[in-house]
Amino acid sequence: MSTNHDTPVTVLGMGEMGRALAGALVDAGVPVTVWNRTPGRAGALAGRGASVASTVREAVTAGPLLVVCLLDEASVHEVLDPVAAELAGRAVVNVTTTSPAQARGLAAWAADHGAAYLDGGLMAVPEMIGRPDALVLTSGDGGVAERYGDLLGRWGTVDHLGDDPGMASLVDLAMLAGMYVMFAGFFHGAAMVGAAGVPAREFAARLAPFLTAVTGAFAEYAEVIDGGDYTVPGQQSLEFSDLSDVLEASREQGVPTDVVAPVQALLAAQVAAGHGSEGFARVFEGLRSRRSPAPA
Ligand SMILES: NC(=O)c1ccc[n+]([C@@H]2O[C@H](COP(=O)([O-])OP(=O)(O)OC[C@H]3O[C@@H](n4cnc5c(N)ncnc54)[C@H](OP(=O)(O)O)[C@@H]3O)[C@@H](O)[C@H]2O)c1
């Protein structure tokens, strides 16, 4: 990995995240040029040494590395299409959230215009940028990841997931699926005890260490899923995992079962198919893609 903090970097998008990314580079002494559709959003960055470009063209042509942090795929095209001819020979690091297919489409579009493309997934909120617990997933052009890895490392811990430009986005969104369902579980539990007058704060203080402890089971479940044998002894069975009591208690508290009922349905489907004595991780079988995995 090269170390080059003299490389001029352009950051397109001065939203919450774009400002944090640009700020971390400015703090590292990197020459940074920023641009935003709505002027005046660079905030304190200008005073800290960033150059504020007044046009996208001015921003794009300021250096070899272009960081794109906009709202969505459509906004990336809206901003870059008019200056596509300026992209040749530059590297585009797009950390805008897109679907994997959109990321692959953007990589192909960039290649058509002579640009190298690295997609990024930021597993962090803006306040975390610059800390090691901010995970920066990347995939796509390995040369860009290598050349600018030290700069990207200013944002957090970089994890390059290979040449498929869609992989960073896929893993990012899969991780968010896990996070949002977990948060919904917290909201459900808080509603259950809230109906009995227990403040959410008190419930959160109990739930957080419990969830931290039980996530240790991910690795064990993963072993079973990857091995494909749900009959390995020592697993919690599907029948034992039945959520009827949770559903009943929810109804007693007047809490809708929208969050928990789908989990019970996944369990019940496996039990109905005759797998009740097998491991809880068999729920994965009801969710797995019927498509063959893409070749590595
Ligand atoms: N914030 C987070 O915690 C977080 C975490 C991980 C990933 N991300 C991703 O990072 C990206 C930026 O997030 P953010 O938090 O910075 O969002 P944000 O504060 O809402 O900022 C959105 C940015 O996109 C620009 N934009 C939107 N539509 C545009 C268009 N059609 N043309 C040009 N510019 C446009 C906005 O410009 P204007 O100022 O002109 O509206 C603004 O600079 C998103 O894809 C988000 O999913 C964010």
Coordinates of C-alpha atoms and ligand atoms in Angstrom, one line a residue:
M1 CA 0.0 0.0 0.0
S2 CA 1.4 3.4 -0.9
T3 CA 1.5 6.3 1.4
N4 CA 0.9 9.6 -0.4
H5 CA -0.7 12.4 1.6
D6 CA 0.3 14.9 -1.2
T7 CA -2.3 13.4 -3.6
P8 CA -5.0 16.0 -4.2
V9 CA -8.4 14.5 -3.4
T10 CA -11.8 15.8 -4.5
V11 CA -14.9 15.1 -2.5
L12 CA -18.2 15.5 -4.2
G13 CA -21.1 15.9 -1.8
M14 CA -21.0 18.0 1.4
G15 CA -23.8 16.2 3.2
E16 CA -23.1 14.9 6.7
M17 CA -21.0 12.0 5.5
G18 CA -19.1 13.9 2.8
R19 CA -18.1 16.6 5.2
A20 CA -16.8 13.9 7.7
L21 CA -14.8 12.1 4.9
A22 CA -13.3 15.4 3.6
G23 CA -12.6 16.5 7.2
A24 CA -10.6 13.4 8.0
L25 CA -8.4 13.9 4.9
V26 CA -7.9 17.6 5.7
D27 CA -6.8 16.7 9.2
A28 CA -4.3 14.3 7.7
G29 CA -2.8 17.2 5.6
V30 CA -4.2 16.0 2.3
P31 CA -5.0 18.7 -0.3
V32 CA -8.8 18.5 -0.5
T33 CA -11.1 20.1 -3.0
V34 CA -14.9 19.9 -2.2
W35 CA -18.0 20.6 -4.2
N36 CA -21.7 20.5 -3.3
R37 CA -24.8 21.1 -5.3
T38 CA -26.2 23.6 -2.8
P39 CA -23.4 26.1 -2.1
G40 CA -22.3 26.9 1.4
R41 CA -22.5 23.4 2.9
A42 CA -18.7 22.9 3.3
G43 CA -19.1 24.7 6.6
A44 CA -15.9 24.9 8.6
L45 CA -13.9 22.8 6.0
A46 CA -13.0 25.9 4.0
G47 CA -11.4 27.5 7.1
R48 CA -9.5 24.3 7.8
G49 CA -7.8 24.4 4.4
A50 CA -10.1 22.7 1.9
S51 CA -10.6 24.4 -1.5
V52 CA -14.3 24.9 -2.4
A53 CA -14.9 24.4 -6.1
S54 CA -17.7 26.4 -7.6
T55 CA -18.4 23.8 -10.4
V56 CA -18.3 20.1 -10.7
R57 CA -15.8 20.4 -13.6
E58 CA -13.5 22.5 -11.5
A59 CA -13.7 19.9 -8.7
V60 CA -13.2 16.8 -10.9
T61 CA -10.2 18.3 -12.6
A62 CA -8.5 19.3 -9.3
G63 CA -6.8 15.9 -8.9
P64 CA -6.5 12.2 -9.8
L65 CA -8.8 10.9 -7.0
L66 CA -12.5 11.6 -6.9
V67 CA -14.5 10.6 -3.8
V68 CA -18.3 10.6 -4.5
C69 CA -20.6 10.8 -1.5
L70 CA -24.0 11.8 -2.8
L71 CA -27.5 10.6 -2.1
D72 CA -28.1 7.7 -4.4
E73 CA -27.1 6.2 -7.8
A74 CA -29.4 8.7 -9.7
S75 CA -27.6 11.7 -8.1
V76 CA -24.2 10.2 -9.0
H77 CA -25.2 10.1 -12.6
E78 CA -26.8 13.5 -12.4
V79 CA -23.5 15.0 -11.2
L80 CA -21.0 13.0 -13.2
D81 CA -22.7 12.5 -16.5
P82 CA -22.1 16.1 -17.7
V83 CA -18.4 15.8 -16.8
A84 CA -17.8 12.2 -18.0
A85 CA -15.2 13.3 -20.5
E86 CA -13.1 14.6 -17.6
L87 CA -12.9 11.3 -15.9
A88 CA -10.4 9.5 -18.1
G89 CA -7.3 8.5 -16.2
R90 CA -8.8 9.4 -12.8
A91 CA -9.9 7.1 -10.0
V92 CA -13.5 7.2 -8.7
V93 CA -14.2 6.0 -5.2
N94 CA -17.9 6.0 -4.8
V95 CA -19.2 5.7 -1.3
T96 CA -22.7 6.7 -2.1
T97 CA -25.1 3.9 -1.0
T98 CA -26.3 2.0 -4.1
S99 CA -27.5 -1.6 -4.8
P100 CA -24.9 -4.1 -5.9
A101 CA -26.2 -4.0 -9.5
Q102 CA -26.1 -0.2 -9.5
A103 CA -22.5 -0.4 -8.3
R104 CA -21.6 -2.8 -11.1
G105 CA -23.4 -0.5 -13.5
L106 CA -21.4 2.6 -12.3
A107 CA -18.1 0.6 -12.6
A108 CA -18.9 -0.3 -16.2
W109 CA -20.0 3.3 -16.9
A110 CA -16.7 4.6 -15.4
A111 CA -14.7 2.1 -17.4
D112 CA -16.4 3.3 -20.6
H113 CA -15.1 6.8 -19.7
G114 CA -11.5 5.6 -18.9
A115 CA -11.9 5.9 -15.1
A116 CA -10.9 3.3 -12.6
Y117 CA -13.7 2.5 -10.1
L118 CA -13.7 1.5 -6.5
D119 CA -17.0 1.1 -4.7
G120 CA -17.2 1.8 -1.0
G121 CA -19.6 0.9 1.8
L122 CA -19.3 2.9 5.0
M123 CA -20.3 1.0 8.1
A124 CA -20.3 4.0 10.3
V125 CA -22.1 7.2 11.1
P126 CA -20.3 10.5 10.3
E127 CA -19.1 10.9 13.9
M128 CA -17.2 7.6 13.7
I129 CA -15.2 8.6 10.6
G130 CA -11.5 8.6 11.5
R131 CA -11.9 5.9 14.2
P132 CA -10.8 2.3 13.8
D133 CA -14.3 1.1 14.5
A134 CA -15.5 2.8 11.3
L135 CA -15.5 -0.1 8.8
V136 CA -14.8 1.0 5.2
L137 CA -15.7 -1.8 2.9
T138 CA -14.3 -1.5 -0.7
S139 CA -14.6 -3.6 -3.8
G140 CA -13.7 -3.1 -7.5
D141 CA -10.4 -1.9 -8.9
G142 CA -7.7 -3.4 -6.7
G143 CA -5.1 -1.0 -8.1
V144 CA -7.1 1.9 -6.7
A145 CA -7.6 0.2 -3.4
E146 CA -3.8 -0.4 -3.2
R147 CA -2.7 3.0 -4.4
Y148 CA -5.0 5.0 -2.2
G149 CA -5.5 2.5 0.7
D150 CA -3.5 4.8 3.1
L151 CA -5.8 7.7 2.3
L152 CA -9.0 5.6 2.7
G153 CA -7.5 4.3 5.9
R154 CA -7.9 7.9 7.3
W155 CA -11.7 7.1 7.5
G156 CA -11.4 3.9 9.4
T157 CA -10.5 0.3 9.0
V158 CA -10.4 -0.6 5.3
D159 CA -11.6 -4.1 4.2
H160 CA -11.2 -4.7 0.5
L161 CA -13.6 -7.4 -0.7
G162 CA -12.1 -8.2 -4.2
D163 CA -12.7 -7.2 -7.8
D164 CA -16.5 -7.4 -8.0
P165 CA -17.6 -3.7 -7.6
G166 CA -21.0 -4.9 -6.3
M167 CA -19.5 -6.8 -3.3
A168 CA -18.9 -3.9 -0.9
S169 CA -22.5 -2.8 -1.4
L170 CA -23.8 -6.3 -1.0
V171 CA -22.0 -6.9 2.3
D172 CA -22.9 -3.4 3.5
L173 CA -26.6 -4.0 2.8
A174 CA -26.5 -7.5 4.3
M175 CA -25.0 -6.1 7.5
L176 CA -27.6 -3.4 7.6
A177 CA -30.3 -6.1 7.2
G178 CA -28.9 -7.6 10.4
M179 CA -28.7 -4.3 12.2
Y180 CA -32.2 -3.1 11.3
V181 CA -33.9 -6.3 12.3
M182 CA -32.0 -6.3 15.6
F183 CA -33.2 -2.7 16.2
A184 CA -36.7 -3.6 15.4
G185 CA -36.4 -6.5 17.9
F186 CA -35.4 -3.9 20.5
F187 CA -38.3 -1.7 19.6
H188 CA -40.7 -4.7 20.0
G189 CA -39.3 -5.7 23.3
A190 CA -39.4 -2.0 24.5
A191 CA -43.0 -1.9 23.5
M192 CA -43.8 -5.1 25.4
V193 CA -42.3 -3.9 28.7
G194 CA -43.3 -0.3 28.0
A195 CA -47.0 -1.4 28.2
A196 CA -46.1 -2.5 31.8
G197 CA -44.6 0.9 32.6
V198 CA -40.9 -0.1 32.2
P199 CA -39.0 2.8 30.5
A200 CA -37.2 2.0 27.3
R201 CA -34.0 3.2 28.9
E202 CA -34.2 0.6 31.6
F203 CA -34.9 -2.1 29.0
A204 CA -32.0 -1.0 26.8
A205 CA -29.6 -1.3 29.7
R206 CA -30.7 -4.9 30.2
L207 CA -30.9 -5.9 26.5
A208 CA -27.6 -4.5 25.2
P209 CA -25.2 -6.7 27.3
F210 CA -27.5 -9.7 26.6
L211 CA -27.4 -9.2 22.9
T212 CA -23.6 -8.6 23.0
A213 CA -23.3 -12.0 24.7
V214 CA -25.5 -13.9 22.4
T215 CA -23.9 -12.6 19.2
G216 CA -21.1 -15.0 20.1
A217 CA -23.5 -17.7 18.7
F218 CA -23.1 -16.3 15.1
A219 CA -19.9 -18.1 14.6
E220 CA -21.4 -21.4 15.8
Y221 CA -24.4 -21.0 13.6
A222 CA -22.2 -20.1 10.7
E223 CA -20.2 -23.3 11.2
V224 CA -23.4 -25.3 10.9
I225 CA -24.8 -23.3 7.9
D226 CA -21.5 -23.6 6.0
G227 CA -21.3 -27.3 6.9
G228 CA -24.9 -27.9 5.9
D229 CA -25.6 -30.4 8.6
Y230 CA -28.3 -29.2 11.0
T231 CA -28.3 -32.5 12.9
V232 CA -24.9 -31.9 14.5
P233 CA -25.5 -32.6 18.3
G234 CA -25.5 -29.8 20.8
Q235 CA -27.6 -27.3 18.8
Q236 CA -30.7 -25.6 20.1
S237 CA -33.5 -27.3 18.2
L238 CA -36.1 -25.6 16.0
E239 CA -38.9 -27.0 18.3
F240 CA -37.2 -25.5 21.4
S241 CA -36.9 -22.1 19.6
D242 CA -40.7 -21.8 19.2
L243 CA -41.8 -18.2 19.8
S244 CA -45.4 -18.9 20.8
D245 CA -44.8 -17.6 24.3
V246 CA -43.2 -14.4 23.0
L247 CA -46.2 -13.9 20.6
E248 CA -48.7 -14.6 23.4
A249 CA -47.0 -12.2 25.8
S250 CA -46.9 -9.5 23.1
R251 CA -50.7 -9.9 22.5
E252 CA -51.3 -9.7 26.2
Q253 CA -49.4 -6.4 26.3
G254 CA -51.4 -5.2 23.3
V255 CA -48.3 -5.1 21.1
P256 CA -48.6 -5.9 17.4
T257 CA -46.6 -9.0 16.4
D258 CA -45.4 -7.6 13.1
V259 CA -41.7 -8.0 14.1
V260 CA -41.8 -11.4 15.7
A261 CA -44.4 -13.2 13.7
P262 CA -42.3 -13.5 10.5
V263 CA -39.5 -15.2 12.6
Q264 CA -42.1 -17.7 14.0
A265 CA -43.3 -18.3 10.5
L266 CA -39.8 -19.2 9.3
L267 CA -39.4 -21.5 12.3
A268 CA -42.8 -23.1 11.7
A269 CA -42.1 -23.8 8.0
Q270 CA -39.0 -25.8 8.9
V271 CA -40.8 -27.7 11.6
A272 CA -43.7 -28.4 9.2
A273 CA -41.2 -29.8 6.7
G274 CA -40.1 -32.3 9.4
H275 CA -37.0 -30.7 10.7
G276 CA -38.2 -29.8 14.2
S277 CA -35.5 -31.7 16.0
E278 CA -32.8 -30.1 13.9
G279 CA -30.8 -26.9 14.8
F280 CA -32.3 -23.4 14.9
A281 CA -29.8 -22.3 12.2
R282 CA -31.9 -24.3 9.8
V283 CA -34.1 -21.1 9.5
F284 CA -31.3 -20.1 7.0
E285 CA -32.6 -22.8 4.6
G286 CA -35.9 -20.9 4.4
L287 CA -34.1 -17.7 3.4
R288 CA -31.3 -18.9 1.2
S289 CA -31.2 -17.9 -2.4
R290 CA -32.3 -20.5 -4.9
R291 CA -29.9 -19.0 -7.4
S292 CA -26.5 -20.6 -7.8
P293 CA -23.7 -18.4 -6.2
A294 CA -21.9 -16.3 -8.7
P295 CA -18.5 -17.8 -9.7
A296 CA -15.7 -16.6 -7.5
Ligands
LIG1 N1 -25.0 9.5 7.3 C1 -24.7 8.3 7.5 O1 -24.7 7.8 8.7 C2 -24.3 7.3 6.4 C3 -23.7 6.1 6.8 C4 -23.2 5.3 5.7 C5 -23.4 5.6 4.4 N2 -24.0 6.8 4.1 C6 -24.2 7.1 2.7 O2 -23.5 8.3 2.4 C7 -24.2 9.0 1.4 C8 -24.4 10.5 1.8 O3 -25.1 10.5 3.1 P1 -25.2 11.8 3.9 O4 -25.4 11.4 5.3 O5 -24.0 12.7 3.7 O6 -26.5 12.4 3.3 P2 -27.0 13.9 3.4 O7 -26.5 14.6 4.6 O8 -28.5 13.9 3.2 O9 -26.3 14.5 2.1 C9 -26.7 14.2 0.8 C10 -25.8 14.8 -0.2 O10 -26.2 14.4 -1.5 C11 -26.4 15.6 -2.3 N3 -27.4 15.3 -3.3 C12 -28.6 14.7 -3.1 N4 -29.2 14.7 -4.3 C13 -28.4 15.3 -5.2 C14 -28.5 15.5 -6.6 N5 -29.6 15.1 -7.3 N6 -27.5 16.1 -7.2 C15 -26.4 16.5 -6.5 N7 -26.2 16.3 -5.2 C16 -27.2 15.7 -4.6 C17 -26.8 16.6 -1.3 O11 -26.5 17.9 -1.8 P3 -27.4 19.2 -1.4 O12 -26.7 19.7 -0.2 O13 -27.4 20.1 -2.6 O14 -28.8 18.7 -1.1 C18 -25.8 16.3 -0.2 O15 -24.5 16.8 -0.4 C19 -25.6 8.3 1.2 O16 -25.6 7.5 0.1 C20 -25.7 7.5 2.5 O17 -26.5 6.3 2.3 C21 -24.4 7.7 5.1

